[in-house]
mmCIF file of C-alpha atoms in Angstrom:
data_model
loop_
_atom_site.group_PDB
_atom_site.id
_atom_site.type_symbol
_atom_site.label_atom_id
_atom_site.label_comp_id
_atom_site.label_asym_id
_atom_site.label_seq_id
_atom_site.Cartn_x
_atom_site.Cartn_y
_atom_site.Cartn_z
ATOM 1 C CA GLY A 1 -20.570 -19.623 28.372
ATOM 2 C CA ALA A 2 -21.683 -19.807 24.782
ATOM 3 C CA GLY A 3 -19.171 -17.311 23.466
ATOM 4 C CA VAL A 4 -16.099 -15.296 24.337
ATOM 5 C CA SER A 5 -16.894 -12.718 26.976
ATOM 6 C CA GLN A 6 -14.912 -9.529 27.491
ATOM 7 C CA SER A 7 -15.203 -6.943 30.231
ATOM 8 C CA PRO A 8 -15.569 -4.112 30.574
ATOM 9 C CA ARG A 9 -17.124 -3.219 27.227
ATOM 10 C CA TYR A 10 -15.962 0.361 27.597
ATOM 11 C CA LYS A 11 -13.154 1.818 29.647
ATOM 12 C CA VAL A 12 -12.156 5.423 29.993
ATOM 13 C CA ALA A 13 -8.924 6.221 31.770
ATOM 14 C CA LYS A 14 -6.686 9.210 32.255
ATOM 15 C CA ARG A 15 -3.252 9.182 30.741
ATOM 16 C CA GLY A 16 -0.833 7.531 33.131
ATOM 17 C CA GLN A 17 -3.368 5.261 34.796
ATOM 18 C CA ASP A 18 -3.143 1.482 34.725
ATOM 19 C CA VAL A 19 -5.980 -0.560 33.201
ATOM 20 C CA ALA A 20 -6.901 -4.249 33.196
ATOM 21 C CA LEU A 21 -9.036 -5.898 30.545
ATOM 22 C CA ARG A 22 -10.570 -9.302 31.064
ATOM 23 C CA CYS A 23 -11.303 -12.121 28.628
ATOM 24 C CA ASP A 24 -13.315 -15.226 29.396
ATOM 25 C CA PRO A 25 -12.852 -17.673 26.504
ATOM 26 C CA ILE A 26 -15.123 -20.437 25.335
ATOM 27 C CA SER A 27 -14.927 -23.340 27.740
ATOM 28 C CA GLY A 28 -12.368 -25.911 26.683
ATOM 29 C CA HIS A 29 -10.601 -23.686 24.191
ATOM 30 C CA VAL A 30 -6.882 -24.169 24.486
ATOM 31 C CA SER A 31 -5.734 -21.169 22.494
ATOM 32 C CA LEU A 32 -6.335 -17.552 23.436
ATOM 33 C CA PHE A 33 -5.346 -14.461 21.481
ATOM 34 C CA TRP A 34 -5.362 -10.733 22.097
ATOM 35 C CA TYR A 35 -5.636 -8.252 19.241
ATOM 36 C CA GLN A 36 -5.604 -4.463 19.128
ATOM 37 C CA GLN A 37 -7.866 -2.692 16.648
ATOM 38 C CA ALA A 38 -7.267 0.981 16.019
ATOM 39 C CA LEU A 39 -10.052 3.064 14.538
ATOM 40 C CA GLY A 40 -10.571 2.244 10.874
ATOM 41 C CA GLN A 41 -7.984 -0.523 10.872
ATOM 42 C CA GLY A 42 -7.919 -4.277 10.944
ATOM 43 C CA PRO A 43 -7.070 -6.041 14.195
ATOM 44 C CA GLU A 44 -3.377 -6.488 14.935
ATOM 45 C CA PHE A 45 -1.981 -9.413 16.883
ATOM 46 C CA LEU A 46 -0.693 -8.733 20.381
ATOM 47 C CA THR A 47 -0.113 -12.052 22.117
ATOM 48 C CA TYR A 48 -1.032 -15.750 22.171
ATOM 49 C CA PHE A 49 -1.527 -18.310 24.936
ATOM 50 C CA GLN A 50 -1.726 -22.054 24.734
ATOM 51 C CA ASN A 51 -3.350 -23.009 28.001
ATOM 52 C CA GLU A 52 -1.418 -21.017 30.609
ATOM 53 C CA ALA A 53 1.746 -20.675 28.551
ATOM 54 C CA GLN A 54 2.331 -17.425 26.714
ATOM 55 C CA LEU A 55 3.940 -18.713 23.534
ATOM 56 C CA ASP A 56 4.061 -15.535 21.482
ATOM 57 C CA LYS A 57 4.126 -11.963 22.711
ATOM 58 C CA SER A 58 5.793 -10.483 19.682
ATOM 59 C CA GLY A 59 2.946 -8.063 19.026
ATOM 60 C CA LEU A 60 2.944 -6.301 22.390
ATOM 61 C CA PRO A 61 3.882 -2.704 21.521
ATOM 62 C CA SER A 62 5.903 -1.954 24.639
ATOM 63 C CA ASP A 63 6.821 -3.271 28.066
ATOM 64 C CA ARG A 64 3.830 -1.362 29.422
ATOM 65 C CA PHE A 65 1.655 -4.143 28.033
ATOM 66 C CA PHE A 66 1.401 -7.367 29.983
ATOM 67 C CA ALA A 67 -0.903 -10.361 29.596
ATOM 68 C CA GLU A 68 -1.493 -13.410 31.724
ATOM 69 C CA ARG A 69 -3.619 -16.527 31.788
ATOM 70 C CA PRO A 70 -2.594 -18.182 35.060
ATOM 71 C CA GLU A 71 -5.022 -21.099 35.099
ATOM 72 C CA GLY A 72 -5.386 -21.613 31.391
ATOM 73 C CA SER A 73 -8.842 -20.110 31.109
ATOM 74 C CA VAL A 74 -9.525 -16.436 31.920
ATOM 75 C CA SER A 75 -6.948 -13.984 30.633
ATOM 76 C CA THR A 76 -6.144 -10.429 31.620
ATOM 77 C CA LEU A 77 -4.445 -7.817 29.491
ATOM 78 C CA LYS A 78 -2.883 -5.091 31.589
ATOM 79 C CA ILE A 79 -1.626 -1.768 30.319
ATOM 80 C CA GLN A 80 0.487 0.291 32.658
ATOM 81 C CA ARG A 81 0.989 4.053 32.502
ATOM 82 C CA THR A 82 -1.493 4.384 29.656
ATOM 83 C CA GLN A 83 -0.811 6.729 26.763
ATOM 84 C CA GLN A 84 -3.229 8.288 24.289
ATOM 85 C CA GLU A 85 -1.954 6.012 21.535
ATOM 86 C CA ASP A 86 -3.242 3.050 23.547
ATOM 87 C CA SER A 87 -6.807 4.109 22.714
ATOM 88 C CA ALA A 88 -8.257 1.280 20.645
ATOM 89 C CA VAL A 89 -10.589 -1.688 20.768
ATOM 90 C CA TYR A 90 -8.967 -4.718 22.356
ATOM 91 C CA LEU A 91 -10.304 -7.993 21.034
ATOM 92 C CA CYS A 92 -9.920 -11.398 22.573
ATOM 93 C CA ALA A 93 -10.339 -14.622 20.617
ATOM 94 C CA SER A 94 -10.171 -18.286 21.501
ATOM 95 C CA SER A 95 -9.911 -21.495 19.534
ATOM 96 C CA ARG A 96 -9.647 -25.220 20.069
ATOM 97 C CA GLY A 97 -5.967 -25.383 19.286
ATOM 98 C CA GLN A 98 -3.948 -25.503 16.102
ATOM 99 C CA GLY A 99 -3.807 -22.972 13.314
ATOM 100 C CA ASN A 100 -6.546 -24.549 11.274
ATOM 101 C CA GLN A 101 -9.097 -24.009 14.003
ATOM 102 C CA PRO A 102 -11.204 -20.875 13.571
ATOM 103 C CA GLN A 103 -10.909 -18.198 16.202
ATOM 104 C CA HIS A 104 -14.038 -17.021 17.981
ATOM 105 C CA PHE A 105 -14.012 -13.371 18.962
ATOM 106 C CA GLY A 106 -15.498 -11.468 21.840
ATOM 107 C CA ASP A 107 -17.179 -8.088 21.358
ATOM 108 C CA GLY A 108 -14.077 -6.278 22.531
ATOM 109 C CA THR A 109 -13.228 -3.610 25.068
ATOM 110 C CA ARG A 110 -13.156 -0.057 23.757
ATOM 111 C CA LEU A 111 -10.421 1.778 25.639
ATOM 112 C CA SER A 112 -10.277 5.557 25.561
ATOM 113 C CA ILE A 113 -7.348 7.372 27.126
ATOM 114 C CA LEU A 114 -7.975 11.024 27.947
ATOM 115 C CA ALA B 1 6.671 -10.860 5.583
ATOM 116 C CA GLN B 2 3.145 -12.147 5.367
ATOM 117 C CA SER B 3 0.533 -9.548 4.538
ATOM 118 C CA VAL B 4 -3.052 -9.163 3.441
ATOM 119 C CA THR B 5 -4.298 -6.414 1.162
ATOM 120 C CA GLN B 6 -7.886 -5.354 0.727
ATOM 121 C CA PRO B 7 -7.742 -2.764 -2.046
ATOM 122 C CA ASP B 8 -11.206 -1.322 -1.495
ATOM 123 C CA ILE B 9 -11.683 0.677 1.690
ATOM 124 C CA HIS B 10 -15.361 1.381 1.059
ATOM 125 C CA ILE B 11 -17.881 -0.151 -1.347
ATOM 126 C CA THR B 12 -21.510 0.784 -1.891
ATOM 127 C CA VAL B 13 -23.926 -1.565 -3.624
ATOM 128 C CA SER B 14 -27.656 -1.534 -4.156
ATOM 129 C CA GLU B 15 -29.787 -4.043 -2.310
ATOM 130 C CA GLY B 16 -30.247 -7.102 -4.484
ATOM 131 C CA ALA B 17 -27.105 -6.459 -6.493
ATOM 132 C CA SER B 18 -24.141 -8.822 -6.519
ATOM 133 C CA LEU B 19 -21.043 -8.196 -4.432
ATOM 134 C CA GLU B 20 -17.367 -8.999 -4.713
ATOM 135 C CA LEU B 21 -14.830 -7.939 -2.094
ATOM 136 C CA ARG B 22 -11.192 -8.319 -3.038
ATOM 137 C CA CYS B 23 -8.429 -9.821 -0.958
ATOM 138 C CA ASN B 24 -4.813 -10.496 -1.893
ATOM 139 C CA TYR B 25 -2.281 -12.160 0.359
ATOM 140 C CA SER B 26 1.465 -12.444 0.402
ATOM 141 C CA TYR B 27 2.866 -15.762 1.598
ATOM 142 C CA GLY B 28 5.217 -18.362 0.169
ATOM 143 C CA ALA B 29 3.121 -21.442 0.768
ATOM 144 C CA THR B 30 -0.595 -22.106 0.809
ATOM 145 C CA PRO B 31 -2.003 -20.253 3.774
ATOM 146 C CA TYR B 32 -5.144 -20.761 5.753
ATOM 147 C CA LEU B 33 -7.534 -18.010 4.671
ATOM 148 C CA PHE B 34 -10.539 -16.521 6.413
ATOM 149 C CA TRP B 35 -13.209 -13.904 5.924
ATOM 150 C CA TYR B 36 -14.714 -12.242 8.982
ATOM 151 C CA VAL B 37 -17.518 -9.694 9.268
ATOM 152 C CA GLN B 38 -17.771 -7.020 11.957
ATOM 153 C CA SER B 39 -20.883 -5.012 12.728
ATOM 154 C CA PRO B 40 -20.501 -1.729 14.638
ATOM 155 C CA GLY B 41 -19.622 -2.314 18.270
ATOM 156 C CA GLN B 42 -19.366 -6.043 17.762
ATOM 157 C CA GLY B 43 -16.604 -8.584 17.568
ATOM 158 C CA LEU B 44 -15.698 -10.480 14.430
ATOM 159 C CA GLN B 45 -17.875 -13.270 13.093
ATOM 160 C CA LEU B 46 -16.402 -15.945 10.873
ATOM 161 C CA LEU B 47 -18.022 -16.093 7.434
ATOM 162 C CA LEU B 48 -15.932 -18.823 5.844
ATOM 163 C CA LYS B 49 -12.497 -20.397 5.720
ATOM 164 C CA TYR B 50 -10.192 -22.118 3.247
ATOM 165 C CA PHE B 51 -7.576 -24.676 4.214
ATOM 166 C CA SER B 52 -7.217 -26.994 1.246
ATOM 167 C CA GLY B 53 -9.211 -28.890 -1.346
ATOM 168 C CA ASP B 54 -12.011 -27.320 -3.305
ATOM 169 C CA THR B 55 -11.021 -23.752 -4.076
ATOM 170 C CA LEU B 56 -14.601 -22.495 -3.937
ATOM 171 C CA VAL B 57 -15.816 -22.422 -0.364
ATOM 172 C CA GLN B 58 -19.277 -21.722 0.935
ATOM 173 C CA GLY B 59 -19.961 -19.812 4.098
ATOM 174 C CA ILE B 60 -22.772 -18.500 6.194
ATOM 175 C CA LYS B 61 -25.311 -15.881 5.128
ATOM 176 C CA GLY B 62 -25.026 -16.871 1.473
ATOM 177 C CA PHE B 63 -21.385 -15.833 1.063
ATOM 178 C CA GLU B 64 -18.783 -17.730 -0.907
ATOM 179 C CA ALA B 65 -15.108 -17.185 -1.673
ATOM 180 C CA GLU B 66 -12.718 -18.507 -4.263
ATOM 181 C CA PHE B 67 -9.057 -19.229 -3.653
ATOM 182 C CA LYS B 68 -6.861 -18.523 -6.689
ATOM 183 C CA ARG B 69 -3.273 -19.490 -6.075
ATOM 184 C CA SER B 70 -2.004 -17.958 -9.317
ATOM 185 C CA GLN B 71 -3.380 -14.567 -8.293
ATOM 186 C CA SER B 72 -2.750 -14.912 -4.551
ATOM 187 C CA SER B 73 -6.361 -13.938 -4.087
ATOM 188 C CA PHE B 74 -9.292 -14.978 -1.957
ATOM 189 C CA ASN B 75 -12.219 -12.823 -3.058
ATOM 190 C CA LEU B 76 -15.545 -12.851 -1.256
ATOM 191 C CA ARG B 77 -18.775 -12.911 -3.238
ATOM 192 C CA LYS B 78 -22.498 -12.817 -2.709
ATOM 193 C CA PRO B 79 -25.035 -13.014 -5.549
ATOM 194 C CA SER B 80 -27.656 -10.777 -3.948
ATOM 195 C CA VAL B 81 -26.886 -8.349 -1.143
ATOM 196 C CA HIS B 82 -29.333 -7.640 1.681
ATOM 197 C CA TRP B 83 -29.486 -4.435 3.691
ATOM 198 C CA SER B 84 -28.369 -6.407 6.756
ATOM 199 C CA ASP B 85 -25.057 -7.186 5.038
ATOM 200 C CA ALA B 86 -23.874 -3.621 5.644
ATOM 201 C CA ALA B 87 -20.797 -4.040 7.861
ATOM 202 C CA GLU B 88 -16.999 -4.150 7.827
ATOM 203 C CA TYR B 89 -15.413 -7.169 6.165
ATOM 204 C CA PHE B 90 -11.944 -8.450 6.960
ATOM 205 C CA CYS B 91 -9.833 -10.948 5.103
ATOM 206 C CA ALA B 92 -7.229 -12.726 7.211
ATOM 207 C CA VAL B 93 -4.459 -15.265 6.833
ATOM 208 C CA VAL B 94 -2.873 -17.719 9.259
ATOM 209 C CA THR B 95 0.693 -18.740 8.689
ATOM 210 C CA THR B 96 1.965 -19.977 12.044
ATOM 211 C CA TYR B 97 0.142 -23.266 12.117
ATOM 212 C CA ASN B 98 2.070 -24.777 14.982
ATOM 213 C CA GLN B 99 1.390 -22.003 17.444
ATOM 214 C CA GLY B 100 -2.336 -21.670 17.435
ATOM 215 C CA GLY B 101 -2.331 -19.603 14.307
ATOM 216 C CA LYS B 102 -2.202 -15.873 14.839
ATOM 217 C CA LEU B 103 -4.268 -14.021 12.277
ATOM 218 C CA ILE B 104 -2.918 -11.327 10.006
ATOM 219 C CA PHE B 105 -5.762 -9.091 8.885
ATOM 220 C CA GLY B 106 -6.282 -6.794 5.971
ATOM 221 C CA GLN B 107 -7.354 -3.223 6.551
ATOM 222 C CA GLY B 108 -10.981 -4.087 5.966
ATOM 223 C CA THR B 109 -13.638 -3.108 3.461
ATOM 224 C CA GLU B 110 -16.660 -1.192 4.653
ATOM 225 C CA LEU B 111 -19.811 -2.218 2.824
ATOM 226 C CA SER B 112 -22.761 0.126 2.503
ATOM 227 C CA VAL B 113 -26.051 -1.056 1.000
ATOM 228 C CA LYS B 114 -28.383 1.343 -0.810
ATOM 229 C CA PRO B 115 -32.106 0.623 -0.636
#
C-alpha cells in the first residue's frame, strides 16, 4: 500500500484480556518500529525489527508485551493480561533501513483498557 | 542518556503571525534531528530532517529549522502561520544509526492558531 496501515484503529478491552495489534508497513521497508504514546506525551520506543529479526526490544515495558514479524513484513504487537496502564495509542513506523532514513508512521491503534 | 526537550507545552499564535517552536537535545555527537507534526487521531508526518551540511533545512508546508550545535538546539520556524497548522509538533533525535535508528521524542508542543 501507499502508507503504513494499522488495525484496528480502536480497541477496547477489559482488564486481563489479551489483545493483538497489527501493522502493515510500506512495501520494501526493511525496518519496523513500534512506539507507545500516552495521552499528552510524545511517542516512546518499544521495539525494532530489521526484516524478521527483532534487534531491539529494550522499550517493552514488561514481559506481557510481545512483538513479532515472522516473514519480515507484517508485524503484530501482542499484549497479554492487559492492565489499565496499557491504555495508549500504539504507533507503528517503517523505514528503508539505516538511521538516516525517515520513519513513516501509521495512524495508530488507540487501546483503551476498562 | 539522550533526551529531547520541548520547553513549550502549548503555544497560541494569530493566523499570519510568525512561529518558532523550540527544541533542545542532549547527545554527545551530532545527532540526526527530525520534526514531525501530528493532527488529532492521526499518525506523525515528517516535516523536515537534519543529518549534516547546511544547518538551515527546509521542509514541507513552508516550515524550516535551524541546527545550532553550540546551543544544542533545532528550532522550527514558519514565517506566516495558517489555521491548518494547528496540531501537535514533535522534535525527535536518532542516535542509534546502526540499528535502524529508534527515535527519541520530545514531549510535544501543541499549536493553536487564532483567527
